[in-house]
Amino acid sequence: MTEQDFIPKTYSKTKDSGSVTWSSPSNIALVKYWGKKEDQIPENPSISFTLDNCKTTTILSFSKKESNDAFSFDVFLDDDKKDDFKPKIETFFKRIERYLPFLKEYHFKIETSNTFPHSSGIASSASGMSALALCLMSLEKELSENISQDYFNQKASFLARLGSGSACRSIEGNLIVWGTHQNIDGSSDLFGVKYPYEVHQNFKNYQDTILLVDKGEKQVSSTVGHDLMHNHPFATRRFAQAHESMSKLIKIFKNGDLDAFLKIVESEALTLHAMMMTSMPYFILMKPNTLEIINKIWAFRIETNSKVCFTLDAGANVHILYPEREKDAVLKFIKTELVAYCQNGHYISDQIGFGAQQIDN
Ligand code: DP6
């Protein structure tokens, strides 16, 4: 598939007004996307677990308008009008207009809500942008004669990527690859694809408990962080390392070697933050409690032989990943030893999930 394949020819149907609803999850990267080229093309391949409980639900209502000369939309979060969300969506619409030429023909009302608290430090861009992309695809489907399920998902992921890179990994589940990798058939820089090879039972229902260490706004946005990978002294090596991590994971997913898995996952998380600390300007998103938690996890592993491990996003919160069979033991460990490091004792229990769902209006 190329970009051209996502430009529609003509629409055979018309639709004056209506409304569609999608619920789309967040995802957590195992191999990290950090650094991009123009048009949200990633510098390296990444892979993520799709999550289950952390999601955004978006209702998109549309009605034909008189003139087609500008985008027209209103955004609401939990029933509150959010004009500060508009510039990001306007940029998104500009980027995707080529692929959805009907955008200026409608006025849109975008009503969105998250299952996780807004000020939790959990990025809502992956779930939010993927939910919006799916709603727009549902409208395109209503205007078109026939759109296959594969094309629908691929184009939704392609559009979501143009909203926020990691959002392209939230359309389907439960293990999604984005970015071309020589050993992964069908992998693409343009959209996320389901991981196509054997995955060991050890990874079934993998758990992710998110410890909310810092719920505040990040001091440095992901977009700025990605940009700092241009001319970064370690960029070339880092991008090569991501390819190597992916190759190692192919073997690990097959044989279920959790000791090898946790080494890759933790190394990827720390490398992501090492890139931040070695950018110019440099910055640190981890907090003292992030490090306290990491050290506690390492100590717990030595004491109990557990396979629990951590990963980090571009923030201070810690994702604790572990196999389903360790659920009781790890939750007990979290409650007795880690909750103290969370802001207001707040954490979110999640697990690997199967992707976005359309909801009947
Ligand atoms: C650290 O997808 O938020 O979570 O493409 O600029 O919207 P933009 O960035 P974003 O970057 C996420 C980076 C990450 C790692 C990852 O999810 O792979």
Coordinates of C-alpha atoms and ligand atoms in Angstrom, one line a residue:
M1 CA 0.0 0.0 0.0
T2 CA 1.1 3.6 -0.7
E3 CA -0.3 6.9 0.3
Q4 CA -2.0 7.1 -3.1
D5 CA -4.1 4.1 -2.2
F6 CA -5.8 6.1 0.5
I7 CA -7.0 8.9 -1.8
P8 CA -10.6 8.1 -2.7
K9 CA -11.7 8.5 -6.3
T10 CA -15.3 9.6 -6.1
Y11 CA -18.0 8.9 -3.6
S12 CA -21.1 7.1 -5.0
K13 CA -23.5 8.0 -2.1
T14 CA -24.5 11.1 -0.3
K15 CA -25.4 11.7 3.4
D16 CA -26.8 14.9 4.8
S17 CA -26.4 14.3 8.5
G18 CA -25.9 11.6 11.0
S19 CA -23.8 10.4 13.9
V20 CA -21.3 7.6 14.6
T21 CA -19.6 6.5 17.8
W22 CA -16.3 4.6 18.4
S23 CA -14.5 3.6 21.5
S24 CA -10.8 3.2 21.0
P25 CA -8.1 2.1 23.5
S26 CA -4.7 3.5 24.5
N27 CA -1.6 1.3 23.9
I28 CA 1.7 0.8 25.6
A29 CA 4.9 0.4 23.4
L30 CA 7.4 -2.3 24.1
V31 CA 9.8 -1.1 21.5
K32 CA 9.5 2.7 21.5
Y33 CA 8.8 5.2 18.7
W34 CA 10.9 8.2 19.4
G35 CA 12.0 10.3 16.4
K36 CA 10.1 11.0 13.2
K37 CA 10.5 12.3 9.7
E38 CA 8.0 14.6 7.9
D39 CA 4.4 13.5 7.8
Q40 CA 4.7 11.4 11.0
I41 CA 6.9 8.8 9.4
P42 CA 8.7 7.0 12.2
E43 CA 12.5 6.8 12.3
N44 CA 12.3 3.2 13.6
P45 CA 9.7 0.4 14.0
S46 CA 7.8 0.1 17.2
I47 CA 5.5 -2.6 18.7
S48 CA 2.8 -2.2 21.4
F49 CA 0.3 -4.0 23.5
T50 CA -3.1 -2.6 22.9
L51 CA -4.8 -1.8 26.2
D52 CA -8.3 -2.7 27.3
N53 CA -9.7 -0.4 30.0
C54 CA -8.0 2.9 29.1
K55 CA -10.0 4.2 26.3
T56 CA -11.6 7.2 24.6
T57 CA -15.2 7.2 23.4
T58 CA -16.0 9.7 20.7
I59 CA -19.4 10.6 19.2
L60 CA -19.0 12.3 15.8
S61 CA -22.2 14.1 14.6
F62 CA -22.1 15.6 11.1
S63 CA -24.4 17.8 9.1
K64 CA -23.9 19.2 5.6
K65 CA -23.2 22.9 5.5
E66 CA -23.6 25.7 2.9
S67 CA -20.1 26.6 1.9
N68 CA -17.0 24.3 1.6
D69 CA -14.3 26.8 2.2
A70 CA -13.2 26.0 5.7
F71 CA -13.3 23.3 8.4
S72 CA -16.1 23.7 10.8
F73 CA -16.3 21.8 14.1
D74 CA -16.8 22.0 17.9
V75 CA -15.1 19.8 20.4
F76 CA -16.5 18.7 23.8
L77 CA -14.8 16.8 26.6
D78 CA -17.3 15.3 29.1
D79 CA -19.9 17.9 27.9
D80 CA -17.6 20.8 28.3
K81 CA -16.7 22.8 25.2
K82 CA -13.0 22.6 24.7
D83 CA -11.7 25.3 22.3
D84 CA -8.2 24.6 23.4
F85 CA -8.4 21.2 21.7
K86 CA -9.3 22.9 18.4
P87 CA -5.8 23.8 17.0
K88 CA -4.6 20.1 17.2
I89 CA -7.8 18.9 15.4
E90 CA -7.5 21.7 12.8
T91 CA -3.9 20.5 12.1
F92 CA -5.2 16.9 11.9
F93 CA -7.9 17.9 9.5
K94 CA -5.5 19.8 7.3
R95 CA -3.2 16.8 7.2
I96 CA -5.9 14.3 6.3
E97 CA -8.0 16.4 3.9
R98 CA -6.3 14.9 0.9
Y99 CA -7.5 11.5 2.0
L100 CA -11.0 12.5 3.1
P101 CA -12.0 15.2 0.6
F102 CA -15.5 15.6 2.2
L103 CA -14.2 17.2 5.4
K104 CA -15.0 20.8 4.5
E105 CA -18.6 19.8 3.4
Y106 CA -19.7 19.1 6.9
H107 CA -20.0 20.8 10.3
F108 CA -18.8 18.3 12.9
K109 CA -19.6 18.0 16.6
I110 CA -17.0 15.9 18.3
E111 CA -18.0 14.7 21.8
T112 CA -15.3 12.8 23.6
S113 CA -14.8 11.2 27.0
N114 CA -12.0 9.1 28.5
T115 CA -12.3 6.2 30.9
F116 CA -9.2 7.4 32.7
P117 CA -9.1 10.7 34.5
H118 CA -8.2 13.7 32.3
S119 CA -5.4 14.9 34.5
S120 CA -3.9 11.5 35.1
G121 CA -0.8 12.1 33.0
I122 CA -2.0 9.3 30.7
A123 CA -1.7 10.5 27.2
S124 CA -5.1 10.6 25.5
S125 CA -3.7 11.3 22.1
A126 CA -3.5 7.6 21.0
S127 CA -7.0 6.7 22.1
G128 CA -8.4 10.1 21.1
M129 CA -7.0 10.4 17.7
S130 CA -7.7 6.8 16.8
A131 CA -11.3 7.2 17.9
L132 CA -11.8 10.3 15.8
A133 CA -10.1 8.6 12.8
L134 CA -12.5 5.6 13.1
C135 CA -15.5 7.9 13.3
L136 CA -14.4 9.7 10.1
M137 CA -13.8 6.3 8.4
S138 CA -17.4 5.3 9.3
L139 CA -18.6 8.4 7.5
E140 CA -16.4 7.6 4.5
K141 CA -17.9 4.1 4.5
E142 CA -21.4 5.5 4.4
L143 CA -20.4 7.6 1.3
S144 CA -18.7 4.7 -0.5
E145 CA -20.1 1.7 -2.4
N146 CA -17.9 -0.9 -0.8
I147 CA -15.0 -0.7 1.6
S148 CA -13.4 -3.9 2.9
Q149 CA -12.8 -4.5 6.6
D150 CA -9.0 -4.6 5.9
Y151 CA -9.0 -1.3 4.0
F152 CA -11.2 0.3 6.7
N153 CA -8.7 -0.7 9.5
Q154 CA -5.6 0.2 7.4
K155 CA -6.9 3.6 6.5
A156 CA -8.2 4.3 10.0
S157 CA -4.7 3.5 11.3
F158 CA -3.1 5.6 8.5
L159 CA -5.3 8.6 9.4
A160 CA -4.8 8.2 13.1
R161 CA -1.0 8.2 12.5
L162 CA -1.3 11.7 11.0
G163 CA -3.1 12.8 14.2
S164 CA -0.5 11.3 16.6
G165 CA 2.0 8.7 15.6
S166 CA 1.3 6.2 18.3
A167 CA -2.4 6.4 17.7
C168 CA -2.0 4.2 14.6
R169 CA -1.3 1.3 17.0
S170 CA -4.7 1.6 18.7
I171 CA -7.1 0.4 16.0
E172 CA -6.7 -3.3 16.5
G173 CA -5.2 -5.6 19.1
N174 CA -3.5 -7.2 20.7
L175 CA 0.0 -6.8 19.5
I176 CA 0.6 -4.1 16.9
V177 CA 3.7 -3.3 14.8
W178 CA 4.2 0.1 13.2
G179 CA 7.2 0.9 11.0
T180 CA 8.9 -1.2 8.4
H181 CA 11.1 -4.0 9.8
Q182 CA 12.8 -6.4 7.5
N183 CA 11.7 -9.5 9.4
I184 CA 8.1 -8.6 9.8
D185 CA 6.0 -9.2 6.7
G186 CA 3.5 -6.5 5.9
S187 CA 5.0 -4.0 8.3
S188 CA 4.7 -0.4 7.1
D189 CA 5.7 3.1 8.1
L190 CA 2.2 4.3 7.0
F191 CA 0.0 2.3 9.4
G192 CA 0.0 -0.3 12.2
V193 CA -0.5 -4.0 11.4
K194 CA -1.3 -6.9 13.6
Y195 CA 1.9 -8.8 14.7
P196 CA 1.8 -11.6 12.2
Y197 CA 3.7 -14.5 13.9
E198 CA 3.3 -17.0 16.7
V199 CA 2.8 -15.6 20.2
H200 CA 3.4 -17.9 23.2
Q201 CA 0.7 -18.6 25.8
N202 CA 2.8 -16.7 28.4
F203 CA 1.7 -13.4 26.8
K204 CA -2.0 -14.2 26.8
N205 CA -4.0 -11.7 28.9
Y206 CA -0.7 -9.9 29.8
Q207 CA -1.4 -7.4 32.6
D208 CA -0.5 -3.7 32.8
T209 CA -1.0 -1.8 36.0
I210 CA -0.3 1.9 35.5
L211 CA 1.1 3.7 38.5
L212 CA 0.2 7.4 38.4
V213 CA 3.4 9.0 39.8
D214 CA 2.7 12.4 38.5
K215 CA -0.6 13.6 37.1
G216 CA 0.6 17.1 36.1
E217 CA 1.1 18.4 32.6
K218 CA 4.4 17.3 31.1
Q219 CA 7.1 20.0 30.9
V220 CA 8.2 18.8 27.4
S221 CA 5.6 17.5 24.9
S222 CA 6.3 14.3 22.9
T223 CA 6.3 16.4 19.7
V224 CA 9.2 18.5 21.0
G225 CA 11.0 15.3 22.2
H226 CA 10.6 13.7 18.8
D227 CA 12.1 16.8 17.2
L228 CA 15.1 16.7 19.4
M229 CA 16.1 13.4 17.8
H230 CA 17.1 15.4 14.7
N231 CA 20.8 16.0 15.1
H232 CA 20.8 13.9 18.3
P233 CA 24.4 12.5 18.9
F234 CA 23.1 9.0 19.5
A235 CA 20.1 8.9 17.1
T236 CA 21.6 6.6 14.4
R237 CA 22.6 4.0 17.0
R238 CA 19.3 4.3 18.8
F239 CA 17.3 3.7 15.6
A240 CA 19.4 0.6 14.8
Q241 CA 18.9 -0.6 18.3
A242 CA 15.1 -0.5 17.9
H243 CA 15.4 -2.8 14.8
E244 CA 17.5 -5.2 16.9
S245 CA 15.0 -5.2 19.7
M246 CA 12.3 -6.1 17.3
S247 CA 14.3 -9.0 15.9
K248 CA 14.9 -10.3 19.4
L249 CA 11.2 -10.0 20.3
I250 CA 10.2 -12.1 17.3
K251 CA 12.1 -15.0 18.9
I252 CA 10.9 -14.2 22.4
F253 CA 7.2 -14.0 21.4
K254 CA 7.6 -17.5 19.9
N255 CA 9.5 -19.2 22.8
G256 CA 7.8 -17.3 25.7
D257 CA 11.2 -16.5 27.3
L258 CA 10.0 -13.9 29.9
D259 CA 13.5 -13.2 31.2
A260 CA 14.6 -12.2 27.8
F261 CA 11.4 -10.2 27.3
L262 CA 11.8 -8.1 30.4
K263 CA 15.4 -7.2 29.4
I264 CA 14.3 -5.8 26.1
V265 CA 11.3 -4.0 27.5
E266 CA 13.1 -2.3 30.4
S267 CA 16.1 -1.4 28.2
E268 CA 13.8 0.2 25.7
A269 CA 12.1 2.3 28.4
L270 CA 15.4 3.4 29.9
T271 CA 16.8 4.1 26.4
L272 CA 13.8 6.3 25.6
H273 CA 14.6 8.4 28.7
A274 CA 18.3 8.3 28.0
M275 CA 17.5 10.0 24.7
M276 CA 15.7 12.7 26.5
M277 CA 18.6 13.2 28.9
T278 CA 21.1 13.4 26.1
S279 CA 19.2 15.8 23.8
M280 CA 20.1 19.4 23.5
P281 CA 18.3 20.9 25.3
Y282 CA 18.3 18.0 27.7
F283 CA 15.3 17.2 30.0
I284 CA 14.2 14.6 32.5
L285 CA 10.6 13.4 32.8
M286 CA 11.2 10.8 35.4
K287 CA 10.5 11.8 39.0
P288 CA 12.2 10.5 42.2
N289 CA 9.3 8.2 42.7
T290 CA 9.7 6.7 39.2
L291 CA 13.1 5.5 40.3
E292 CA 11.9 4.3 43.7
I293 CA 9.4 2.1 41.9
I294 CA 12.0 0.8 39.4
N295 CA 14.3 -0.2 42.3
K296 CA 11.5 -1.9 44.2
I297 CA 10.6 -3.9 41.1
W298 CA 14.2 -5.1 40.7
A299 CA 14.4 -6.0 44.4
F300 CA 11.0 -7.9 44.2
R301 CA 12.2 -9.8 41.2
I302 CA 15.4 -11.0 43.0
E303 CA 13.4 -12.0 46.1
T304 CA 10.6 -13.8 44.3
N305 CA 11.8 -14.8 40.9
S306 CA 8.8 -12.9 39.5
K307 CA 8.8 -11.9 35.8
V308 CA 7.3 -8.5 36.5
C309 CA 8.9 -5.6 34.7
F310 CA 8.3 -1.9 34.0
T311 CA 8.1 0.3 31.0
L312 CA 7.7 4.1 30.7
D313 CA 6.1 6.5 28.3
A314 CA 7.2 10.1 27.8
G315 CA 6.3 10.9 31.4
A316 CA 6.9 9.9 35.1
N317 CA 4.2 7.3 35.3
V318 CA 5.2 3.6 35.4
H319 CA 3.5 0.8 33.5
I320 CA 4.0 -2.5 35.4
L321 CA 3.8 -5.5 33.0
Y322 CA 3.4 -9.1 34.1
P323 CA 1.9 -12.4 33.1
E324 CA -1.7 -13.2 34.1
R325 CA -0.6 -16.1 36.3
E326 CA 1.3 -13.6 38.6
K327 CA -1.7 -11.3 39.0
D328 CA -2.5 -11.9 42.6
A329 CA 1.1 -11.8 43.8
V330 CA 2.0 -8.7 41.8
L331 CA -1.2 -6.8 42.8
K332 CA -0.4 -7.6 46.4
F333 CA 3.2 -6.3 45.9
I334 CA 1.8 -3.1 44.3
K335 CA -0.6 -2.5 47.1
T336 CA 1.8 -3.0 49.9
E337 CA 5.0 -1.6 48.4
L338 CA 4.3 0.7 45.4
V339 CA 1.1 2.6 46.0
A340 CA 2.9 4.8 48.5
Y341 CA 4.9 6.3 45.5
C342 CA 1.7 7.1 43.5
Q343 CA 0.1 10.5 43.6
N344 CA -2.9 10.2 46.0
G345 CA -2.3 6.4 45.9
H346 CA -3.8 6.3 42.4
Y347 CA -3.2 3.4 39.9
I348 CA -5.1 1.9 37.0
S349 CA -5.4 -1.8 36.4
D350 CA -5.4 -2.7 32.7
Q351 CA -4.5 -5.6 30.5
I352 CA -3.8 -6.4 26.8
G353 CA -6.9 -5.8 24.7
F354 CA -8.3 -6.4 21.2
G355 CA -8.8 -2.9 19.7
A356 CA -11.4 -0.4 19.0
Q357 CA -15.2 -1.0 18.9
Q358 CA -18.0 0.7 17.1
I359 CA -20.9 1.5 19.4
D360 CA -24.5 1.6 18.2
N361 CA -26.0 5.0 18.6
Ligands
DP6_1 C1 7.1 7.7 24.2 O1 2.6 9.4 19.4 O2 2.6 11.0 21.4 O3 4.9 7.1 23.9 O4 3.5 11.5 16.9 O5 4.2 13.6 18.0 O6 1.9 12.6 18.4 P1 3.3 12.3 18.1 O7 3.9 11.5 19.3 P2 3.3 10.4 20.2 O8 4.7 9.8 20.8 C2 4.6 8.7 21.7 C3 6.0 8.3 22.1 C4 6.1 7.2 23.2 C5 6.6 5.9 22.6 C6 5.6 5.1 21.9 O9 4.4 5.1 22.2 O10 6.0 4.3 21.0

